[in-house]
Coordinates of C-alpha atoms and ligand atoms in Angstrom, one line a residue:
M61 CA -26.9 -16.4 -3.1
V62 CA -24.2 -15.1 -5.3
S63 CA -22.8 -11.7 -4.7
P64 CA -23.6 -9.0 -7.2
V65 CA -19.8 -8.9 -7.9
M66 CA -19.1 -12.3 -9.4
P67 CA -17.0 -14.1 -6.7
T68 CA -13.9 -14.7 -8.8
Y69 CA -11.5 -13.3 -6.2
A70 CA -10.7 -14.2 -2.6
R71 CA -10.6 -10.6 -1.5
A72 CA -9.2 -9.2 1.8
P73 CA -11.9 -7.5 3.9
I74 CA -10.3 -4.1 3.4
S75 CA -11.3 -1.2 1.1
F76 CA -9.6 2.1 0.5
V77 CA -11.1 5.5 0.2
R78 CA -8.0 7.5 -0.8
G79 CA -4.3 7.3 -1.5
E80 CA -1.3 9.5 -1.3
G81 CA 2.2 8.5 -2.3
S82 CA 3.0 5.1 -0.9
W83 CA 0.0 5.2 1.5
L84 CA -3.6 4.1 1.3
E85 CA -6.3 5.0 3.7
D86 CA -9.3 2.9 4.6
E87 CA -12.8 4.0 5.4
K88 CA -11.9 4.1 9.1
G89 CA -9.0 6.4 8.5
R90 CA -6.4 3.7 9.0
R91 CA -3.3 4.2 6.9
Y92 CA -1.7 1.3 5.1
L93 CA 1.8 1.3 3.6
D94 CA 1.5 0.1 0.1
A95 CA 4.2 -2.4 -0.8
G96 CA 2.2 -3.9 -3.6
S97 CA 1.3 -0.9 -5.9
G98 CA -2.0 -2.6 -6.9
I99 CA 0.2 -5.4 -8.4
A100 CA 3.1 -3.4 -9.9
V101 CA 0.7 -0.8 -11.4
S102 CA 0.9 2.4 -9.3
I103 CA 4.6 2.8 -9.9
L104 CA 4.5 6.5 -9.0
G105 CA 2.4 5.9 -5.9
H106 CA -1.1 7.3 -5.4
A107 CA -2.4 10.6 -6.5
H108 CA 0.9 11.8 -8.0
P109 CA 0.3 15.5 -8.6
K110 CA 1.7 15.3 -12.2
L111 CA -0.5 12.4 -13.1
V112 CA -3.5 14.0 -11.5
A113 CA -2.9 17.2 -13.5
A114 CA -2.4 15.2 -16.8
L115 CA -5.5 13.2 -16.3
T116 CA -7.8 16.1 -15.2
E117 CA -6.5 18.4 -17.9
Q118 CA -7.2 15.8 -20.5
A119 CA -10.6 14.9 -18.9
A120 CA -11.7 18.5 -19.2
S121 CA -11.0 18.7 -22.9
L122 CA -11.5 15.3 -24.5
W123 CA -12.0 11.7 -23.3
H124 CA -12.5 9.5 -26.4
T125 CA -12.7 9.7 -30.1
S126 CA -11.8 6.1 -31.3
N127 CA -9.1 4.9 -33.6
L128 CA -11.1 6.1 -36.6
Y129 CA -9.2 9.3 -36.2
Q130 CA -5.7 10.5 -35.5
I131 CA -5.0 10.7 -31.7
P132 CA -2.0 13.1 -31.0
Q133 CA -1.5 11.8 -27.5
Q134 CA -1.2 8.2 -28.9
E135 CA 1.3 9.4 -31.5
Q136 CA 3.3 11.2 -28.9
L137 CA 3.4 8.2 -26.5
A138 CA 4.4 5.9 -29.4
E139 CA 7.2 8.2 -30.4
M140 CA 8.5 8.3 -26.9
L141 CA 8.4 4.5 -26.6
V142 CA 10.1 4.1 -29.9
E143 CA 12.8 6.6 -28.9
A144 CA 13.4 4.8 -25.6
T145 CA 13.5 1.2 -26.8
F146 CA 14.4 -1.3 -29.5
A147 CA 11.0 -0.7 -31.1
D148 CA 10.0 1.1 -34.4
T149 CA 6.3 0.9 -33.9
V150 CA 3.7 0.4 -31.2
V151 CA 0.1 -0.8 -31.0
F152 CA -2.0 0.1 -27.9
S153 CA -4.5 -1.9 -25.8
N154 CA -6.1 -1.6 -22.4
S155 CA -4.5 -4.4 -20.5
G156 CA -1.5 -6.7 -20.3
A157 CA -3.3 -9.8 -21.6
E158 CA -4.4 -7.9 -24.7
A159 CA -0.8 -6.6 -25.2
C160 CA 0.4 -10.2 -25.1
E161 CA -2.3 -11.3 -27.5
A162 CA -1.2 -8.6 -29.9
A163 CA 2.4 -9.9 -29.6
V164 CA 1.3 -13.4 -30.6
K165 CA -0.9 -12.1 -33.4
I166 CA 2.1 -10.0 -34.7
A167 CA 4.4 -13.1 -34.7
R168 CA 1.9 -15.3 -36.5
R169 CA 1.1 -12.7 -39.0
Y170 CA 4.8 -12.1 -39.6
W171 CA 5.3 -15.7 -40.8
H172 CA 2.0 -15.6 -42.7
V173 CA 3.1 -12.6 -44.8
S174 CA 6.6 -14.2 -45.1
G175 CA 4.9 -17.1 -46.9
D176 CA 5.5 -19.5 -44.0
S177 CA 2.0 -19.8 -42.5
Q178 CA 2.9 -23.2 -41.0
K179 CA 5.2 -21.4 -38.6
N180 CA 2.6 -20.4 -36.0
E181 CA 3.6 -22.1 -32.8
I182 CA 4.9 -20.2 -29.8
L183 CA 7.3 -21.6 -27.1
T184 CA 6.5 -20.3 -23.6
F185 CA 7.8 -21.2 -20.1
N186 CA 6.5 -23.1 -17.2
S187 CA 5.4 -20.8 -14.3
S188 CA 4.9 -17.9 -16.7
F189 CA 1.8 -15.7 -16.8
H190 CA 0.5 -13.7 -19.7
G191 CA -3.0 -12.8 -18.6
R192 CA -6.4 -14.4 -18.4
T193 CA -7.8 -14.3 -22.0
L194 CA -8.4 -17.8 -23.4
S195 CA -5.3 -17.6 -25.6
M196 CA -3.1 -16.3 -22.9
I197 CA -4.1 -18.9 -20.3
S198 CA -3.4 -21.4 -23.2
A199 CA 0.0 -19.8 -23.7
A200 CA 1.0 -20.1 -20.1
G201 CA -0.5 -23.6 -19.8
N202 CA -0.9 -23.4 -16.0
S203 CA -3.8 -25.7 -14.9
K204 CA -4.6 -23.4 -12.1
Y205 CA -5.9 -21.0 -14.8
T206 CA -7.0 -23.3 -17.6
D207 CA -9.0 -25.9 -15.6
G208 CA -12.5 -26.1 -17.0
F209 CA -12.0 -23.5 -19.7
G210 CA -11.2 -25.8 -22.6
P211 CA -11.0 -26.2 -25.5
L212 CA -7.8 -24.1 -25.2
T213 CA -6.1 -22.2 -28.1
P214 CA -3.7 -24.5 -29.8
G215 CA -0.1 -23.5 -30.8
F216 CA 1.6 -23.1 -27.4
T217 CA 4.2 -25.4 -25.8
Q218 CA 5.7 -24.7 -22.4
V219 CA 9.3 -25.4 -21.6
V220 CA 11.3 -25.3 -18.3
P221 CA 12.9 -21.8 -17.8
N222 CA 16.7 -21.2 -17.5
N223 CA 17.6 -24.3 -19.6
I224 CA 18.6 -23.6 -23.2
D225 CA 18.8 -27.3 -24.1
A226 CA 15.3 -27.9 -23.1
L227 CA 14.2 -24.9 -25.2
E228 CA 16.2 -26.0 -28.2
R229 CA 14.7 -29.5 -28.1
E230 CA 11.2 -28.0 -28.7
V231 CA 12.2 -25.9 -31.7
N232 CA 10.9 -27.3 -35.0
E233 CA 9.8 -26.1 -38.4
R234 CA 6.5 -24.9 -37.1
T235 CA 8.0 -22.7 -34.3
A236 CA 7.3 -19.0 -34.9
A237 CA 8.5 -17.4 -31.7
V238 CA 9.6 -17.7 -28.1
M239 CA 7.7 -15.7 -25.5
V240 CA 9.4 -15.0 -22.2
E241 CA 9.0 -12.9 -19.0
P242 CA 12.5 -11.8 -18.0
V243 CA 11.5 -11.9 -14.4
I244 CA 8.6 -14.3 -13.8
G245 CA 6.1 -12.4 -11.7
E246 CA 2.9 -14.2 -10.8
G247 CA 4.9 -17.4 -11.0
G248 CA 6.8 -16.5 -7.9
I249 CA 9.4 -13.7 -8.7
I250 CA 11.8 -15.9 -10.6
P251 CA 14.5 -13.9 -12.5
L252 CA 15.8 -15.6 -15.7
S253 CA 19.5 -15.4 -15.8
D254 CA 21.2 -12.8 -18.2
R255 CA 23.1 -15.7 -19.7
F256 CA 19.9 -17.7 -20.4
L257 CA 18.2 -14.6 -22.0
K258 CA 21.3 -14.1 -24.2
E259 CA 21.2 -17.8 -25.2
V260 CA 17.5 -17.4 -26.0
R261 CA 18.2 -14.4 -28.2
Q262 CA 21.0 -16.4 -30.0
L263 CA 18.7 -19.4 -30.5
C264 CA 16.1 -17.1 -32.0
D265 CA 18.6 -15.6 -34.4
D266 CA 20.0 -19.1 -35.3
C267 CA 16.6 -20.7 -35.9
H268 CA 14.8 -17.6 -37.4
L269 CA 12.3 -17.2 -34.6
L270 CA 10.9 -14.0 -33.2
L271 CA 11.7 -13.2 -29.6
I272 CA 8.6 -11.8 -27.7
I273 CA 9.3 -10.4 -24.3
D274 CA 6.5 -9.9 -21.8
E275 CA 7.4 -7.0 -19.5
V276 CA 3.9 -6.3 -18.3
Q277 CA 5.1 -6.7 -14.7
C278 CA 8.9 -6.2 -14.7
G279 CA 9.0 -3.3 -17.2
V280 CA 8.8 0.5 -16.8
G281 CA 11.7 0.9 -14.3
R282 CA 10.7 -1.9 -11.9
T283 CA 14.1 -3.5 -12.1
G284 CA 16.2 -0.3 -12.2
K285 CA 16.4 -0.2 -15.9
L286 CA 13.6 1.1 -18.1
F287 CA 13.1 -2.5 -19.2
A288 CA 14.3 -5.7 -17.5
H289 CA 15.7 -7.3 -20.7
E290 CA 18.3 -4.4 -20.9
W291 CA 20.2 -6.1 -18.1
A292 CA 21.0 -9.0 -20.3
G293 CA 22.1 -6.7 -23.1
I294 CA 19.6 -8.2 -25.6
K295 CA 16.9 -6.8 -27.8
P296 CA 13.5 -8.5 -28.4
D297 CA 11.6 -8.3 -31.7
V298 CA 8.3 -7.8 -29.9
M299 CA 7.5 -6.7 -26.4
A300 CA 4.3 -6.5 -24.3
I301 CA 3.9 -3.8 -21.6
A302 CA 1.0 -2.6 -19.4
K303 CA 0.7 -2.3 -15.6
G304 CA 3.3 0.4 -14.7
I305 CA 3.1 2.4 -17.9
G306 CA -0.4 3.7 -16.9
G307 CA 0.5 4.4 -13.3
G308 CA -3.0 3.2 -12.4
F309 CA -4.8 4.2 -15.6
P310 CA -5.6 1.1 -17.7
I311 CA -3.4 0.9 -20.8
G312 CA -1.3 -1.7 -22.5
A313 CA 1.0 -1.6 -25.5
C314 CA 2.8 -4.0 -27.8
L315 CA 6.1 -2.7 -29.2
A316 CA 7.8 -4.2 -32.3
T317 CA 10.5 -3.7 -34.8
E318 CA 9.5 -2.6 -38.3
E319 CA 10.5 -6.1 -39.6
A320 CA 8.5 -8.0 -37.0
A321 CA 5.4 -5.8 -37.5
K322 CA 5.5 -6.0 -41.3
G323 CA 2.3 -7.9 -41.5
M324 CA 0.3 -5.5 -39.4
T325 CA -1.4 -3.4 -42.1
A326 CA -4.7 -1.5 -41.9
G327 CA -7.5 -3.7 -40.7
T328 CA -5.4 -6.5 -39.2
H329 CA -5.8 -5.5 -35.5
G330 CA -7.8 -3.1 -33.4
S331 CA -9.3 -2.0 -30.1
T332 CA -12.1 0.5 -29.5
Y333 CA -10.4 2.0 -26.5
G334 CA -6.7 1.1 -27.2
G335 CA -4.6 4.2 -27.0
N336 CA -7.4 6.5 -25.9
P337 CA -6.5 10.1 -25.2
L338 CA -7.0 9.9 -21.4
A339 CA -4.8 6.7 -21.1
C340 CA -2.1 8.0 -23.4
R341 CA -1.9 11.4 -21.7
V342 CA -1.3 9.8 -18.3
A343 CA 1.2 7.3 -19.7
I344 CA 3.2 10.1 -21.4
E345 CA 3.6 11.7 -17.9
V346 CA 4.6 8.3 -16.4
L347 CA 7.2 7.7 -19.1
R348 CA 8.6 11.3 -18.7
I349 CA 9.2 10.7 -15.0
V350 CA 10.5 7.1 -15.2
N351 CA 12.7 7.3 -18.3
D352 CA 15.2 9.5 -16.6
A353 CA 18.8 8.5 -15.7
D354 CA 18.6 9.9 -12.2
F355 CA 15.2 8.4 -11.5
L356 CA 16.4 4.9 -12.6
S357 CA 19.7 5.1 -10.7
D358 CA 17.7 6.1 -7.6
V359 CA 15.5 2.9 -8.1
R360 CA 18.7 0.8 -8.3
R361 CA 20.1 2.4 -5.1
K362 CA 16.9 1.9 -3.2
A363 CA 16.6 -1.7 -4.5
G364 CA 20.1 -2.5 -3.2
R365 CA 19.2 -1.2 0.2
M366 CA 15.9 -3.0 0.3
R367 CA 17.5 -6.3 -0.8
Q368 CA 20.1 -6.0 2.0
R369 CA 17.5 -5.3 4.6
M370 CA 15.2 -8.1 3.5
E371 CA 18.1 -10.6 3.5
S372 CA 18.6 -9.8 7.2
V373 CA 14.8 -10.0 7.9
V374 CA 14.9 -13.5 6.3
A375 CA 18.0 -14.4 8.3
T376 CA 16.4 -13.4 11.6
H377 CA 13.0 -15.1 10.8
Q378 CA 14.0 -18.5 9.5
Q379 CA 10.8 -20.2 10.9
V380 CA 8.8 -17.9 8.5
F381 CA 11.0 -17.3 5.5
A382 CA 13.2 -19.6 3.4
G383 CA 14.7 -16.9 1.3
V384 CA 14.4 -13.7 -0.8
R385 CA 14.8 -13.5 -4.6
G386 CA 14.1 -11.1 -7.4
T387 CA 15.7 -7.9 -8.8
G388 CA 15.2 -4.2 -8.4
L389 CA 12.1 -3.2 -6.5
M390 CA 10.6 -6.6 -7.4
L391 CA 11.3 -9.0 -4.6
G392 CA 9.8 -12.3 -3.6
L393 CA 9.9 -13.7 -0.1
V394 CA 9.7 -17.5 -0.2
C395 CA 7.7 -18.6 2.8
K396 CA 7.9 -21.6 5.0
V397 CA 4.4 -20.9 6.4
P398 CA 1.4 -20.3 4.1
N399 CA 2.1 -17.1 2.2
T400 CA -1.5 -16.0 2.9
D401 CA -0.7 -16.1 6.6
V402 CA 2.2 -13.8 6.1
I403 CA 0.0 -11.4 4.1
S404 CA -2.7 -11.5 6.8
A405 CA -0.1 -10.8 9.5
A406 CA 1.2 -7.9 7.4
Y407 CA -2.4 -6.4 7.2
E408 CA -2.4 -6.3 11.0
K409 CA 0.8 -4.2 10.7
Q410 CA -1.0 -2.0 8.1
L411 CA 1.3 -3.2 5.3
L412 CA 0.0 -4.4 1.9
L413 CA 1.9 -7.2 0.2
V414 CA 0.9 -9.4 -2.8
P415 CA 0.9 -13.2 -3.0
A416 CA 2.5 -15.2 -5.8
A417 CA 2.9 -18.8 -6.8
E418 CA 5.4 -21.1 -5.1
N419 CA 4.2 -19.9 -1.7
T420 CA 5.9 -16.5 -2.3
V421 CA 5.0 -13.0 -1.1
R422 CA 5.7 -10.2 -3.5
I423 CA 7.2 -6.8 -2.5
L424 CA 6.4 -4.3 -5.3
P425 CA 6.6 -0.8 -3.8
P426 CA 6.0 2.4 -5.8
L427 CA 9.3 3.2 -7.6
N428 CA 9.3 6.8 -6.1
I429 CA 9.0 5.5 -2.6
D430 CA 11.3 7.3 -0.2
E431 CA 14.0 5.6 1.8
N432 CA 12.3 5.9 5.2
E433 CA 9.2 4.3 3.8
L434 CA 11.3 1.4 2.4
D435 CA 12.8 0.9 5.8
E436 CA 9.3 1.0 7.2
I437 CA 8.2 -1.8 4.8
C438 CA 11.1 -4.0 6.1
D439 CA 10.3 -3.1 9.7
R440 CA 6.7 -4.0 9.3
I441 CA 7.5 -7.3 7.6
S442 CA 9.9 -8.1 10.4
A443 CA 7.2 -7.2 13.0
A444 CA 4.6 -9.4 11.2
A445 CA 7.1 -12.3 11.1
D446 CA 7.8 -11.7 14.9
E447 CA 4.1 -12.2 15.6
M448 CA 4.0 -15.3 13.4
S449 CA 7.1 -16.8 15.2
K450 CA 5.2 -16.5 18.5
V451 CA 2.4 -18.9 17.5
P452 CA 3.0 -22.7 17.3
A453 CA 4.5 -23.8 14.0
H454 CA 2.1 -24.1 11.1
A455 CA 3.8 -26.7 9.0
Ligands
PLP215 C1 -0.4 -9.0 -15.1 C2 0.3 -9.7 -16.2 C3 -0.3 -9.9 -17.5 C4 -1.7 -9.6 -17.7 O1 -2.1 -8.2 -17.5 P1 -3.6 -7.8 -17.4 O2 -3.5 -6.3 -17.4 O3 -4.1 -8.4 -16.0 O4 -4.4 -8.4 -18.5 C5 0.5 -10.4 -18.5 N1 1.8 -10.7 -18.3 C6 2.4 -10.5 -17.1 C7 3.9 -10.8 -17.0 C8 1.7 -10.0 -16.0 O5 2.3 -9.8 -14.9

């Protein structure tokens, strides 16, 4: 008989009752070190006092009014995002997939109001992930997510990443935009090179295409800059964010330049909850903390240390790991044994990791994690790999 919760996940047999900082506690009182942050979401750890205060204060006064009215918290958050980025204007949603959907709608609408409705196709990249709505599984075109869900949304073509010639070959008179994750997350922590991202920007300029950047996973300080595309010194026209910006409260946002958003007039888009007072109040607090030069330089310093330590864990456990890749506090361990075995071995060491494609294990700790805890993550991965090296080879 089917479980009351539809069985769409292969869940680990663990559940948590409380969290504090980088730690989660299960119902038996066992403490787990959280190196996954609920998939890059809890970027300030669990139960951060400022986020708890922001949420409870807002909860005691007003939860929801709808977008029929002005929402001051939404306006403030939008102003902060505009101030901190390339963007001139922001539309809010509840998830990353919806933020990506909004990005695609903005791009198509842009060409529609420009008198060029035939320009409606979006170029995306192999291995990318933009969420689980029908259009976003169509956008990523990964059969693991599309199988059995057809007919898919037309208008998306996938190209190999990090190859500007391959991208250029697919541009034609119907191309509206390119949509790219600067660091591919679900696809296995694959950073696109700064050079490639610059070339993509240039191609978009030369061919009059909009550049959509998906920073749902790599944005909001994860790579040591507020947004990952800043490393390449480029600016997008449209950008989707979610995950980290809510610090665990569901919110997404799509940011755009005034020009890119010129078609988005009253009535063109909407969401009942998008930009609700509770979500925005929490996100304001997250952004205040993360968009700070000292906070971000601290992330970069900790990232350098973790990278170095993980390189040595990989070097000393070559039966288990093939390598480490990624950037900032967003690392991927490429495994030689099944990644799910590594994650299970880590559970035994009371460490939480996240799987990704290409047999990779993701390390996505809270950005405010302290140095001892970071070392502890590396030690526990090393201990888990020691256990695995003892058993006869899997492969
Ligand atoms: C997680 C993710 C999404 C989808 O976000 P949801 O909140 O799950 O809808 C989109 N893009 C990227 C890059 C992601 O990592």
